[in-house]
PDB file of C-alpha atoms in Angstrom:
ATOM      1  CA  MET M 158     105.529  72.093 114.416  1.00 66.00           C
ATOM      2  CA  ALA M 159     108.874  73.845 114.819  1.00 85.00           C
ATOM      3  CA  ILE M 160     111.369  73.980 111.994  1.00 95.00           C
ATOM      4  CA  SER M 161     113.678  70.989 112.379  1.00 95.00           C
ATOM      5  CA  ASP M 162     117.411  71.065 112.953  1.00 95.00           C
ATOM      6  CA  ALA M 163     117.773  68.964 109.774  1.00 95.00           C
ATOM      7  CA  THR M 164     115.988  71.703 107.791  1.00 96.00           C
ATOM      8  CA  ILE M 165     118.213  74.366 109.337  1.00 97.00           C
ATOM      9  CA  ALA M 166     121.370  72.362 108.589  1.00 96.00           C
ATOM     10  CA  GLY M 167     120.181  71.650 105.036  1.00 96.00           C
ATOM     11  CA  THR M 168     119.463  75.324 104.426  1.00 97.00           C
ATOM     12  CA  LEU M 169     122.902  76.290 105.708  1.00 97.00           C
ATOM     13  CA  SER M 170     124.460  73.635 103.467  1.00 96.00           C
ATOM     14  CA  SER M 171     122.575  74.983 100.413  1.00 96.00           C
ATOM     15  CA  TYR M 172     123.719  78.480 101.274  1.00 96.00           C
ATOM     16  CA  LEU M 173     127.356  77.380 101.580  1.00 97.00           C
ATOM     17  CA  GLU M 174     127.122  75.659  98.193  1.00 96.00           C
ATOM     18  CA  ARG M 175     126.141  79.039  96.726  1.00 92.00           C
ATOM     19  CA  PHE M 176     128.662  81.042  98.806  1.00 93.00           C
ATOM     20  CA  PRO M 177     131.556  78.651  99.599  1.00 96.00           C
ATOM     21  CA  VAL M 178     133.841  81.561 100.485  1.00 95.00           C
ATOM     22  CA  GLU M 179     131.840  81.910 103.734  1.00 95.00           C
ATOM     23  CA  ALA M 180     132.527  78.358 104.954  1.00 97.00           C
ATOM     24  CA  GLU M 181     135.227  79.435 107.400  1.00 97.00           C
ATOM     25  CA  ALA M 182     133.089  82.211 108.916  1.00 95.00           C
ATOM     26  CA  LEU M 183     130.216  79.754 109.406  1.00 97.00           C
ATOM     27  CA  ALA M 184     132.286  76.782 110.623  1.00 97.00           C
ATOM     28  CA  GLU M 185     131.208  77.174 114.271  1.00 96.00           C
ATOM     29  CA  PRO M 186     127.441  77.111 113.574  1.00 97.00           C
ATOM     30  CA  VAL M 187     127.973  74.089 111.302  1.00 96.00           C
ATOM     31  CA  ARG M 188     129.774  72.378 114.193  1.00 96.00           C
ATOM     32  CA  LEU M 189     127.044  73.321 116.686  1.00 95.00           C
ATOM     33  CA  LEU M 190     124.293  72.097 114.351  1.00 95.00           C
ATOM     34  CA  GLY M 191     126.097  68.774 114.105  1.00 92.00           C
ATOM     35  CA  ARG M 192     126.109  68.136 117.829  1.00 90.00           C
ATOM     36  CA  GLY M 193     123.153  70.000 119.339  1.00 80.00           C
ATOM     37  CA  SER M 194     119.404  70.185 118.961  1.00 88.00           C
ATOM     38  CA  GLY M 195     116.429  72.498 119.197  1.00 94.00           C
ATOM     39  CA  PHE M 196     117.977  75.462 117.366  1.00 96.00           C
ATOM     40  CA  ALA M 197     114.563  76.801 116.301  1.00 96.00           C
ATOM     41  CA  SER M 198     113.870  77.693 119.958  1.00 95.00           C
ATOM     42  CA  ARG M 199     114.998  81.060 121.268  1.00 93.00           C
ATOM     43  CA  ARG M 200     115.795  79.195 124.509  1.00 94.00           C
ATOM     44  CA  SER M 201     118.546  77.205 122.767  1.00 94.00           C
ATOM     45  CA  PHE M 202     121.949  78.353 124.012  1.00 94.00           C
ATOM     46  CA  PRO M 203     124.684  79.047 123.072  1.00 95.00           C
ATOM     47  CA  MET M 204     123.028  79.499 119.638  1.00 96.00           C
ATOM     48  CA  HIS M 205     119.613  79.710 118.059  1.00 96.00           C
ATOM     49  CA  VAL M 206     118.226  80.625 114.656  1.00 98.00           C
ATOM     50  CA  THR M 207     116.701  83.947 113.631  1.00 97.00           C
ATOM     51  CA  VAL M 208     115.499  85.207 110.254  1.00 98.00           C
ATOM     52  CA  GLY M 209     115.748  88.487 108.383  1.00 96.00           C
ATOM     53  CA  ALA M 210     113.788  89.913 105.462  1.00 96.00           C
ATOM     54  CA  LEU M 211     115.244  92.159 102.790  1.00 94.00           C
ATOM     55  CA  LEU M 212     112.302  93.755 100.970  1.00 94.00           C
ATOM     56  CA  VAL M 213     113.295  95.509  97.741  1.00 92.00           C
ATOM     57  CA  CYS M 214     111.171  97.935  95.750  1.00 91.00           C
ATOM     58  CA  GLY M 215     113.028  99.141  92.678  1.00 87.00           C
ATOM     59  CA  SER M 216     116.162 100.845  93.999  1.00 86.00           C
ATOM     60  CA  GLU M 217     114.959 101.010  97.609  1.00 91.00           C
ATOM     61  CA  VAL M 218     115.119  98.634 100.580  1.00 93.00           C
ATOM     62  CA  LEU M 219     112.804  98.626 103.600  1.00 93.00           C
ATOM     63  CA  LEU M 220     114.566  98.990 106.954  1.00 93.00           C
ATOM     64  CA  ILE M 221     113.300  99.264 110.509  1.00 90.00           C
ATOM     65  CA  ASP M 222     114.544 101.057 113.610  1.00 89.00           C
ATOM     66  CA  HIS M 223     114.993  98.257 116.150  1.00 85.00           C
ATOM     67  CA  LEU M 224     113.794  99.153 119.636  1.00 83.00           C
ATOM     68  CA  ALA M 225     115.998  96.819 121.730  1.00 77.00           C
ATOM     69  CA  TYR M 226     119.202  97.342 119.727  1.00 77.00           C
ATOM     70  CA  GLY M 227     118.665 101.024 118.950  1.00 81.00           C
ATOM     71  CA  ILE M 228     119.903 100.610 115.379  1.00 86.00           C
ATOM     72  CA  THR M 229     118.545 100.543 111.833  1.00 91.00           C
ATOM     73  CA  LEU M 230     118.430  97.112 110.216  1.00 92.00           C
ATOM     74  CA  GLN M 231     116.293  94.781 108.134  1.00 92.00           C
ATOM     75  CA  PRO M 232     113.063  93.384 109.631  1.00 95.00           C
ATOM     76  CA  GLY M 233     113.486  90.023 111.307  1.00 94.00           C
ATOM     77  CA  GLY M 234     113.472  88.085 114.511  1.00 94.00           C
ATOM     78  CA  HIS M 235     113.084  84.787 116.297  1.00 95.00           C
ATOM     79  CA  LEU M 236     111.321  81.716 114.983  1.00 97.00           C
ATOM     80  CA  GLU M 237     107.910  80.718 116.320  1.00 96.00           C
ATOM     81  CA  PRO M 238     106.821  77.102 116.919  1.00 95.00           C
ATOM     82  CA  THR M 239     104.143  77.551 114.226  1.00 95.00           C
ATOM     83  CA  ASP M 240     106.623  78.577 111.486  1.00 96.00           C
ATOM     84  CA  ALA M 241     106.713  75.917 108.749  1.00 95.00           C
ATOM     85  CA  THR M 242     109.743  77.188 106.806  1.00 96.00           C
ATOM     86  CA  LEU M 243     112.523  79.727 107.244  1.00 98.00           C
ATOM     87  CA  PRO M 244     111.324  81.930 104.325  1.00 97.00           C
ATOM     88  CA  GLU M 245     107.780  81.921 105.761  1.00 96.00           C
ATOM     89  CA  ALA M 246     109.180  82.933 109.164  1.00 97.00           C
ATOM     90  CA  ALA M 247     111.054  85.828 107.521  1.00 97.00           C
ATOM     91  CA  LEU M 248     107.868  86.929 105.750  1.00 97.00           C
ATOM     92  CA  ARG M 249     105.935  86.728 109.041  1.00 97.00           C
ATOM     93  CA  GLU M 250     108.521  88.904 110.792  1.00 95.00           C
ATOM     94  CA  LEU M 251     108.482  91.395 107.902  1.00 96.00           C
ATOM     95  CA  THR M 252     104.707  91.818 107.962  1.00 94.00           C
ATOM     96  CA  GLU M 253     104.457  91.847 111.777  1.00 94.00           C
ATOM     97  CA  GLU M 254     107.093  94.545 112.203  1.00 93.00           C
ATOM     98  CA  THR M 255     106.087  96.806 109.307  1.00 94.00           C
ATOM     99  CA  GLY M 256     102.364  96.227 108.804  1.00 93.00           C
ATOM    100  CA  ILE M 257     102.895  95.673 105.079  1.00 94.00           C
ATOM    101  CA  ASP M 258     100.233  93.559 103.380  1.00 93.00           C
ATOM    102  CA  GLU M 259     101.851  90.194 102.621  1.00 92.00           C
ATOM    103  CA  ARG M 260      99.765  89.895  99.429  1.00 92.00           C
ATOM    104  CA  LYS M 261     101.947  92.666  97.978  1.00 92.00           C
ATOM    105  CA  ILE M 262     105.193  90.763  98.649  1.00 95.00           C
ATOM    106  CA  VAL M 263     106.905  88.182  96.432  1.00 93.00           C
ATOM    107  CA  ALA M 264     109.601  85.828  97.731  1.00 93.00           C
ATOM    108  CA  LEU M 265     112.633  85.824  95.440  1.00 90.00           C
ATOM    109  CA  SER M 266     114.478  82.643  96.404  1.00 86.00           C
ATOM    110  CA  PRO M 267     114.130  79.653  98.749  1.00 89.00           C
ATOM    111  CA  VAL M 268     117.884  79.957  99.480  1.00 92.00           C
ATOM    112  CA  PRO M 269     118.929  82.745 101.853  1.00 96.00           C
ATOM    113  CA  VAL M 270     120.835  85.696 100.382  1.00 94.00           C
ATOM    114  CA  TYR M 271     122.871  85.980 103.570  1.00 94.00           C
ATOM    115  CA  VAL M 272     123.622  83.965 106.689  1.00 96.00           C
ATOM    116  CA  GLU M 273     125.288  85.691 109.614  1.00 94.00           C
ATOM    117  CA  TYR M 274     126.561  84.312 112.886  1.00 96.00           C
ATOM    118  CA  GLY M 275     126.746  86.994 115.529  1.00 94.00           C
ATOM    119  CA  LEU M 276     127.125  87.465 119.253  1.00 95.00           C
ATOM    120  CA  VAL M 277     124.129  88.857 121.137  1.00 92.00           C
ATOM    121  CA  PRO M 278     124.675  90.479 124.538  1.00 91.00           C
ATOM    122  CA  ALA M 279     123.010  89.031 127.624  1.00 92.00           C
ATOM    123  CA  ARG M 280     119.480  90.285 128.304  1.00 88.00           C
ATOM    124  CA  PRO M 281     118.794  89.585 131.998  1.00 91.00           C
ATOM    125  CA  GLU M 282     115.260  90.982 131.715  1.00 89.00           C
ATOM    126  CA  LYS M 283     114.490  88.105 129.306  1.00 86.00           C
ATOM    127  CA  ASP M 284     116.584  85.590 131.265  1.00 92.00           C
ATOM    128  CA  GLU M 285     118.944  85.246 128.283  1.00 91.00           C
ATOM    129  CA  PRO M 286     122.688  84.803 128.685  1.00 95.00           C
ATOM    130  CA  GLU M 287     125.141  86.070 126.093  1.00 96.00           C
ATOM    131  CA  HIS M 288     124.562  83.879 123.043  1.00 96.00           C
ATOM    132  CA  TYR M 289     124.770  83.686 119.256  1.00 96.00           C
ATOM    133  CA  HIS M 290     122.180  84.200 116.549  1.00 96.00           C
ATOM    134  CA  LEU M 291     122.463  82.253 113.318  1.00 98.00           C
ATOM    135  CA  ASP M 292     120.495  84.649 111.106  1.00 97.00           C
ATOM    136  CA  PHE M 293     119.113  83.475 107.757  1.00 98.00           C
ATOM    137  CA  GLY M 294     118.176  86.384 105.477  1.00 96.00           C
ATOM    138  CA  TYR M 295     115.717  86.104 102.598  1.00 96.00           C
ATOM    139  CA  ALA M 296     115.067  88.458  99.690  1.00 94.00           C
ATOM    140  CA  PHE M 297     111.568  89.657  98.830  1.00 94.00           C
ATOM    141  CA  SER M 298     110.276  92.202  96.355  1.00 92.00           C
ATOM    142  CA  THR M 299     107.243  94.418  95.955  1.00 92.00           C
ATOM    143  CA  GLU M 300     105.927  96.762  93.297  1.00 87.00           C
ATOM    144  CA  ARG M 301     104.972  99.191  96.068  1.00 77.00           C
ATOM    145  CA  ALA M 302     103.830  98.331  99.515  1.00 78.00           C
ATOM    146  CA  GLU M 303     102.738 100.912 102.038  1.00 84.00           C
ATOM    147  CA  ILE M 304     104.099 100.662 105.543  1.00 88.00           C
ATOM    148  CA  GLY M 305     101.228  99.976 107.914  1.00 84.00           C
ATOM    149  CA  LEU M 306     101.018  99.805 111.683  1.00 83.00           C
ATOM    150  CA  ILE M 307     104.461  98.989 113.007  1.00 80.00           C
ATOM    151  CA  GLN M 308     104.983  96.529 115.847  1.00 84.00           C
ATOM    152  CA  GLU M 309     105.719  99.126 118.518  1.00 81.00           C
ATOM    153  CA  SER M 310     106.889  96.521 121.034  1.00 79.00           C
ATOM    154  CA  GLU M 311     109.921  95.836 118.779  1.00 84.00           C
ATOM    155  CA  VAL M 312     110.157  98.627 116.207  1.00 84.00           C
ATOM    156  CA  THR M 313     110.247 102.423 116.550  1.00 82.00           C
ATOM    157  CA  GLY M 314     109.995 103.149 112.826  1.00 91.00           C
ATOM    158  CA  ALA M 315     110.129 101.762 109.299  1.00 92.00           C
ATOM    159  CA  ALA M 316     111.124 103.504 106.076  1.00 92.00           C
ATOM    160  CA  TRP M 317     112.366 102.971 102.530  1.00 93.00           C
ATOM    161  CA  TYR M 318     116.091 103.673 101.978  1.00 92.00           C
ATOM    162  CA  SER M 319     118.153 103.881  98.807  1.00 91.00           C
ATOM    163  CA  VAL M 320     120.203 100.736  98.348  1.00 88.00           C
ATOM    164  CA  ASP M 321     123.446 102.710  98.707  1.00 88.00           C
ATOM    165  CA  LEU M 322     122.383 104.242 102.027  1.00 91.00           C
ATOM    166  CA  ALA M 323     120.977 100.910 103.267  1.00 90.00           C
ATOM    167  CA  VAL M 324     124.308  99.213 102.537  1.00 88.00           C
ATOM    168  CA  ARG M 325     126.134 101.925 104.494  1.00 89.00           C
ATOM    169  CA  LEU M 326     123.728 101.606 107.449  1.00 90.00           C
ATOM    170  CA  VAL M 327     123.311  97.843 107.602  1.00 87.00           C
ATOM    171  CA  GLY M 328     126.069  96.212 105.580  1.00 84.00           C
ATOM    172  CA  GLU M 329     126.837  94.392 102.381  1.00 82.00           C
ATOM    173  CA  ARG M 330     124.084  91.813 102.944  1.00 81.00           C
ATOM    174  CA  ILE M 331     121.656  94.432 101.613  1.00 83.00           C
ATOM    175  CA  ALA M 332     123.324  94.437  98.196  1.00 81.00           C
ATOM    176  CA  ARG M 333     122.684  90.706  97.806  1.00 77.00           C
ATOM    177  CA  ALA M 334     118.919  91.256  97.815  1.00 75.00           C
ATOM    178  CA  VAL M 335     119.057  93.579  94.841  1.00 74.00           C
ATOM    179  CA  GLY M 336     118.943  91.882  91.492  1.00 62.00           C
ATOM    180  CA  VAL M 337     117.961  88.423  92.777  1.00 54.00           C
ATOM    181  CA  PRO M 338     115.873  86.943  89.951  1.00 50.00           C
ATOM    182  CA  ALA M 339     112.371  85.879  90.962  1.00 46.00           C
ATOM    183  CA  GLN M 340     111.908  82.116  91.207  1.00 45.00           C
ATOM    184  CA  VAL M 341     108.753  80.064  91.409  1.00 37.00           C
ATOM    185  CA  LEU M 342     108.661  78.785  94.993  1.00 38.00           C
TER     186      LEU M 342
END
């Protein structure tokens, strides 16, 4: 069963309680969530939900080279109808794209460490108009996890980066994953 709009709205609300300074930047997705439906589906336009995974190992963060966008960023992607929760969807995307054994990964918090609302260009080959992603990012940690077989249909590479370099490549959202205390989920 797909993740409900109520769950998505509740997660965004919890995030904004933790980071109230971002309320203005996220006002439009809050408005859309209040009047639309089906945001877990990638066929929901003008906005749908995606997830990201920030995997930290000591002072390093795992990043991927995204095939379609041609940039380096955190693992992540669209929700699937079988995803039960947003953190589980982020973990699924992380393991699918990087081949890392999920038994070596620990979720750090049920609340996202970042939420971003961004414009995605039209992709005619996928019959997708220009639209917005509401991306919920979750922090994970590992003692040491080896990168396995990458998902070559979406990723051209995966590697560990220093936190400083990862922040320069991807943005400040990376820094939020570092130092998140582990919580029992």
